[in-house]
Amino acid sequence: MNPSPLPLNERLVVLDIIRGIALLGIFLVNIPAFASPIFIFQLYDIPYEYKGMDAYIDLFLLLFVQGKFFTIFSFLFGLGCGIFLHRAEEKHYFAAALWSRRMASLLLIGLFHLVFFWYGDILHVYAIGGFLMLFFYNRKTKTILLWAIGLLCFFYLLACMQFFTPAHVLQEAQREYKVLHEHALTQYLSTYRQADYLSCLFYRLNVEVVPMLLNLPFSIFPVFSMFLFGLYTAKKGLVHTIEQNRSFFKKIQLITGAAGFTLTIILAILKLEILKYGLYQQAAIHLFTSLSGIFLCFFILPPYCYSCNFLLTLRCWVFLSIVEQWH
């Protein structure tokens, strides 16, 4: 018996809508990377300076988009994994083999994209995280939740370690990075503007692809923790009982909303340099961008579900009314 795509009446359309919104947000954040050498600035931890209207757009994206939508998409990926494996088991398929085949395909596509087209590929990260999900699917929901929280805390513990680096060590490192950055930027721009594709490819392998792969063990932590939050939601069946769990979702919204908006205000103060943190300014901006994104992800998701459910109900009502009038 060959598995086939779900018919429309079995798909969770609400999740498809939210997934589309999340992809739009991710696209908006990645636009600067498509049209500027921002990668070299990020690689050497040098702030990329915007001027005029670009500075206001950058501030808006930082406060309201960056870190908010990739977390939603990661959550939905974990949720989708849980739903997929559960439905495969219900139909007596070998669920792990089906999922592994999908992740192997995703990994190949992601690595191809990373090597031959763009350094910002996320598919290979999702594929590796997807393989790891198989170790958690049959665990208790409490265990999954504890691992999700634990991995997230460990990630932020590692991120906070840089604040304990002595100022003179950090200052020396930043001085060296600045010199290296200036040389790398000149070569980077020259290669992208003048080199043919093959020369550009070999240049990218060393400058872009290798650093991205070396950073994978660190970058996968927040992504995989959101996978686990999504898997937890799937195994608890919360996605099928949104209306019945309104009070629970409102409590989550209240807590995460208060924390998320507080962190966003602090982020704005840091970005506008109302609060100056010296050598640690950029590290603080990165930390609060990520933290605010995690909390606002859980604040944003319930309203999306309510509004999408309302729109779907309204659409069905309008459709039935038209059919009734036609007959």
PDB file of N, CA and C in Angstrom, residues 150-202:
ATOM      1  N   GLY A 150      14.840  22.529  28.366  1.00  0.00           N
ATOM      2  CA  GLY A 150      16.239  22.351  28.734  1.00  0.00           C
ATOM      3  C   GLY A 150      17.200  22.761  27.632  1.00  0.00           C
ATOM      4  N   LEU A 151      16.911  22.352  26.397  1.00  0.00           N
ATOM      5  CA  LEU A 151      17.769  22.710  25.264  1.00  0.00           C
ATOM      6  C   LEU A 151      17.770  24.214  25.025  1.00  0.00           C
ATOM      7  N   LEU A 152      16.596  24.827  25.190  1.00  0.00           N
ATOM      8  CA  LEU A 152      16.501  26.270  24.998  1.00  0.00           C
ATOM      9  C   LEU A 152      17.304  27.005  26.067  1.00  0.00           C
ATOM     10  N   CYS A 153      17.192  26.557  27.304  1.00  0.00           N
ATOM     11  CA  CYS A 153      17.957  27.175  28.404  1.00  0.00           C
ATOM     12  C   CYS A 153      19.458  26.991  28.196  1.00  0.00           C
ATOM     13  N   PHE A 154      19.860  25.806  27.732  1.00  0.00           N
ATOM     14  CA  PHE A 154      21.280  25.548  27.488  1.00  0.00           C
ATOM     15  C   PHE A 154      21.813  26.462  26.383  1.00  0.00           C
ATOM     16  N   PHE A 155      21.011  26.661  25.330  1.00  0.00           N
ATOM     17  CA  PHE A 155      21.402  27.544  24.236  1.00  0.00           C
ATOM     18  C   PHE A 155      21.639  28.966  24.742  1.00  0.00           C
ATOM     19  N   TYR A 156      20.716  29.469  25.556  1.00  0.00           N
ATOM     20  CA  TYR A 156      20.859  30.839  26.050  1.00  0.00           C
ATOM     21  C   TYR A 156      21.946  30.957  27.112  1.00  0.00           C
ATOM     22  N   LEU A 157      22.216  29.870  27.808  1.00  0.00           N
ATOM     23  CA  LEU A 157      23.344  29.861  28.739  1.00  0.00           C
ATOM     24  C   LEU A 157      24.649  30.018  27.966  1.00  0.00           C
ATOM     25  N   LEU A 158      24.772  29.285  26.861  1.00  0.00           N
ATOM     26  CA  LEU A 158      25.956  29.423  26.009  1.00  0.00           C
ATOM     27  C   LEU A 158      26.051  30.831  25.423  1.00  0.00           C
ATOM     28  N   ALA A 159      24.901  31.369  25.002  1.00  0.00           N
ATOM     29  CA  ALA A 159      24.885  32.714  24.417  1.00  0.00           C
ATOM     30  C   ALA A 159      25.313  33.774  25.427  1.00  0.00           C
ATOM     31  N   CYS A 160      24.996  33.553  26.694  1.00  0.00           N
ATOM     32  CA  CYS A 160      25.330  34.532  27.737  1.00  0.00           C
ATOM     33  C   CYS A 160      26.796  34.458  28.174  1.00  0.00           C
ATOM     34  N   MET A 161      27.492  33.390  27.786  1.00  0.00           N
ATOM     35  CA  MET A 161      28.885  33.232  28.200  1.00  0.00           C
ATOM     36  C   MET A 161      29.768  34.363  27.685  1.00  0.00           C
ATOM     37  N   GLN A 162      29.391  34.928  26.515  1.00  0.00           N
ATOM     38  CA  GLN A 162      30.218  35.988  25.945  1.00  0.00           C
ATOM     39  C   GLN A 162      30.223  37.249  26.809  1.00  0.00           C
ATOM     40  N   PHE A 163      29.196  37.413  27.654  1.00  0.00           N
ATOM     41  CA  PHE A 163      29.157  38.581  28.530  1.00  0.00           C
ATOM     42  C   PHE A 163      30.161  38.467  29.679  1.00  0.00           C
ATOM     43  N   PHE A 164      30.698  37.267  29.877  1.00  0.00           N
ATOM     44  CA  PHE A 164      31.691  37.053  30.923  1.00  0.00           C
ATOM     45  C   PHE A 164      33.112  37.085  30.378  1.00  0.00           C
ATOM     46  N   THR A 165      33.224  37.340  29.070  1.00  0.00           N
ATOM     47  CA  THR A 165      34.557  37.494  28.474  1.00  0.00           C
ATOM     48  C   THR A 165      35.152  38.820  28.936  1.00  0.00           C
ATOM     49  N   PRO A 166      36.391  38.810  29.440  1.00  0.00           N
ATOM     50  CA  PRO A 166      37.001  40.072  29.894  1.00  0.00           C
ATOM     51  C   PRO A 166      37.023  41.119  28.787  1.00  0.00           C
ATOM     52  N   ALA A 167      36.819  42.366  29.166  1.00  0.00           N
ATOM     53  CA  ALA A 167      36.702  43.451  28.185  1.00  0.00           C
ATOM     54  C   ALA A 167      37.940  43.576  27.313  1.00  0.00           C
ATOM     55  N   HIS A 168      39.145  43.406  27.901  1.00  0.00           N
ATOM     56  CA  HIS A 168      40.366  43.587  27.107  1.00  0.00           C
ATOM     57  C   HIS A 168      40.528  42.468  26.064  1.00  0.00           C
ATOM     58  N   VAL A 169      40.068  41.259  26.420  1.00  0.00           N
ATOM     59  CA  VAL A 169      40.120  40.148  25.466  1.00  0.00           C
ATOM     60  C   VAL A 169      39.144  40.412  24.315  1.00  0.00           C
ATOM     61  N   LEU A 170      37.950  40.867  24.663  1.00  0.00           N
ATOM     62  CA  LEU A 170      36.934  41.155  23.653  1.00  0.00           C
ATOM     63  C   LEU A 170      37.364  42.306  22.755  1.00  0.00           C
ATOM     64  N   GLN A 171      37.994  43.305  23.349  1.00  0.00           N
ATOM     65  CA  GLN A 171      38.455  44.463  22.583  1.00  0.00           C
ATOM     66  C   GLN A 171      39.523  44.063  21.577  1.00  0.00           C
ATOM     67  N   GLU A 172      40.445  43.205  21.985  1.00  0.00           N
ATOM     68  CA  GLU A 172      41.504  42.732  21.089  1.00  0.00           C
ATOM     69  C   GLU A 172      40.915  41.894  19.954  1.00  0.00           C
ATOM     70  N   ALA A 173      39.948  41.052  20.301  1.00  0.00           N
ATOM     71  CA  ALA A 173      39.309  40.211  19.288  1.00  0.00           C
ATOM     72  C   ALA A 173      38.555  41.065  18.269  1.00  0.00           C
ATOM     73  N   GLN A 174      37.850  42.076  18.740  1.00  0.00           N
ATOM     74  CA  GLN A 174      37.102  42.954  17.842  1.00  0.00           C
ATOM     75  C   GLN A 174      38.039  43.740  16.926  1.00  0.00           C
ATOM     76  N   ARG A 175      39.203  44.113  17.455  1.00  0.00           N
ATOM     77  CA  ARG A 175      40.185  44.836  16.632  1.00  0.00           C
ATOM     78  C   ARG A 175      40.696  43.940  15.505  1.00  0.00           C
ATOM     79  N   GLU A 176      40.976  42.684  15.839  1.00  0.00           N
ATOM     80  CA  GLU A 176      41.449  41.739  14.825  1.00  0.00           C
ATOM     81  C   GLU A 176      40.347  41.433  13.808  1.00  0.00           C
ATOM     82  N   TYR A 177      39.126  41.261  14.312  1.00  0.00           N
ATOM     83  CA  TYR A 177      37.997  40.989  13.423  1.00  0.00           C
ATOM     84  C   TYR A 177      37.790  42.131  12.432  1.00  0.00           C
ATOM     85  N   LYS A 178      37.986  43.364  12.906  1.00  0.00           N
ATOM     86  CA  LYS A 178      37.766  44.523  12.037  1.00  0.00           C
ATOM     87  C   LYS A 178      38.761  44.535  10.884  1.00  0.00           C
ATOM     88  N   VAL A 179      40.020  44.216  11.177  1.00  0.00           N
ATOM     89  CA  VAL A 179      41.049  44.169  10.135  1.00  0.00           C
ATOM     90  C   VAL A 179      40.744  43.055   9.133  1.00  0.00           C
ATOM     91  N   LEU A 180      40.408  41.867   9.658  1.00  0.00           N
ATOM     92  CA  LEU A 180      40.071  40.729   8.804  1.00  0.00           C
ATOM     93  C   LEU A 180      38.820  41.017   7.969  1.00  0.00           C
ATOM     94  N   HIS A 181      37.861  41.695   8.597  1.00  0.00           N
ATOM     95  CA  HIS A 181      36.605  42.011   7.919  1.00  0.00           C
ATOM     96  C   HIS A 181      36.815  42.925   6.723  1.00  0.00           C
ATOM     97  N   GLU A 182      37.676  43.934   6.895  1.00  0.00           N
ATOM     98  CA  GLU A 182      37.928  44.887   5.809  1.00  0.00           C
ATOM     99  C   GLU A 182      38.548  44.200   4.597  1.00  0.00           C
ATOM    100  N   HIS A 183      39.481  43.296   4.854  1.00  0.00           N
ATOM    101  CA  HIS A 183      40.105  42.558   3.755  1.00  0.00           C
ATOM    102  C   HIS A 183      39.102  41.593   3.117  1.00  0.00           C
ATOM    103  N   ALA A 184      38.348  40.874   3.959  1.00  0.00           N
ATOM    104  CA  ALA A 184      37.371  39.889   3.470  1.00  0.00           C
ATOM    105  C   ALA A 184      36.259  40.557   2.675  1.00  0.00           C
ATOM    106  N   LEU A 185      35.824  41.740   3.124  1.00  0.00           N
ATOM    107  CA  LEU A 185      34.741  42.444   2.442  1.00  0.00           C
ATOM    108  C   LEU A 185      35.150  42.845   1.029  1.00  0.00           C
ATOM    109  N   THR A 186      36.380  43.348   0.883  1.00  0.00           N
ATOM    110  CA  THR A 186      36.879  43.745  -0.436  1.00  0.00           C
ATOM    111  C   THR A 186      36.900  42.549  -1.388  1.00  0.00           C
ATOM    112  N   GLN A 187      37.402  41.420  -0.903  1.00  0.00           N
ATOM    113  CA  GLN A 187      37.461  40.212  -1.733  1.00  0.00           C
ATOM    114  C   GLN A 187      36.071  39.664  -2.028  1.00  0.00           C
ATOM    115  N   TYR A 188      35.198  39.740  -1.037  1.00  0.00           N
ATOM    116  CA  TYR A 188      33.827  39.245  -1.168  1.00  0.00           C
ATOM    117  C   TYR A 188      33.083  40.002  -2.271  1.00  0.00           C
ATOM    118  N   LEU A 189      33.146  41.323  -2.211  1.00  0.00           N
ATOM    119  CA  LEU A 189      32.473  42.156  -3.201  1.00  0.00           C
ATOM    120  C   LEU A 189      33.077  41.955  -4.596  1.00  0.00           C
ATOM    121  N   SER A 190      34.397  41.859  -4.658  1.00  0.00           N
ATOM    122  CA  SER A 190      35.075  41.660  -5.933  1.00  0.00           C
ATOM    123  C   SER A 190      34.676  40.334  -6.574  1.00  0.00           C
ATOM    124  N   THR A 191      34.588  39.283  -5.752  1.00  0.00           N
ATOM    125  CA  THR A 191      34.235  37.954  -6.272  1.00  0.00           C
ATOM    126  C   THR A 191      32.816  37.937  -6.807  1.00  0.00           C
ATOM    127  N   TYR A 192      31.886  38.464  -6.025  1.00  0.00           N
ATOM    128  CA  TYR A 192      30.483  38.428  -6.430  1.00  0.00           C
ATOM    129  C   TYR A 192      30.205  39.332  -7.635  1.00  0.00           C
ATOM    130  N   ARG A 193      30.971  40.402  -7.769  1.00  0.00           N
ATOM    131  CA  ARG A 193      30.720  41.331  -8.874  1.00  0.00           C
ATOM    132  C   ARG A 193      31.414  40.917 -10.172  1.00  0.00           C
ATOM    133  N   GLN A 194      32.563  40.238 -10.082  1.00  0.00           N
ATOM    134  CA  GLN A 194      33.379  40.033 -11.274  1.00  0.00           C
ATOM    135  C   GLN A 194      33.625  38.570 -11.641  1.00  0.00           C
ATOM    136  N   ALA A 195      33.614  37.669 -10.652  1.00  0.00           N
ATOM    137  CA  ALA A 195      34.002  36.278 -10.925  1.00  0.00           C
ATOM    138  C   ALA A 195      32.901  35.523 -11.667  1.00  0.00           C
ATOM    139  N   ASP A 196      33.304  34.514 -12.433  1.00  0.00           N
ATOM    140  CA  ASP A 196      32.327  33.636 -13.063  1.00  0.00           C
ATOM    141  C   ASP A 196      31.760  32.679 -12.015  1.00  0.00           C
ATOM    142  N   TYR A 197      30.724  31.940 -12.403  1.00  0.00           N
ATOM    143  CA  TYR A 197      30.022  31.105 -11.424  1.00  0.00           C
ATOM    144  C   TYR A 197      30.941  30.065 -10.773  1.00  0.00           C
ATOM    145  N   LEU A 198      31.793  29.404 -11.552  1.00  0.00           N
ATOM    146  CA  LEU A 198      32.644  28.350 -11.016  1.00  0.00           C
ATOM    147  C   LEU A 198      33.638  28.912 -10.003  1.00  0.00           C
ATOM    148  N   SER A 199      34.240  30.048 -10.319  1.00  0.00           N
ATOM    149  CA  SER A 199      35.175  30.694  -9.379  1.00  0.00           C
ATOM    150  C   SER A 199      34.448  31.121  -8.121  1.00  0.00           C
ATOM    151  N   CYS A 200      33.249  31.654  -8.308  1.00  0.00           N
ATOM    152  CA  CYS A 200      32.429  32.087  -7.171  1.00  0.00           C
ATOM    153  C   CYS A 200      32.053  30.890  -6.289  1.00  0.00           C
ATOM    154  N   LEU A 201      31.769  29.754  -6.923  1.00  0.00           N
ATOM    155  CA  LEU A 201      31.400  28.551  -6.185  1.00  0.00           C
ATOM    156  C   LEU A 201      32.540  28.087  -5.290  1.00  0.00           C
ATOM    157  N   PHE A 202      33.760  27.991  -5.831  1.00  0.00           N
ATOM    158  CA  PHE A 202      34.907  27.552  -5.030  1.00  0.00           C
ATOM    159  C   PHE A 202      35.223  28.547  -3.913  1.00  0.00           C
TER     160      PHE A 202
END
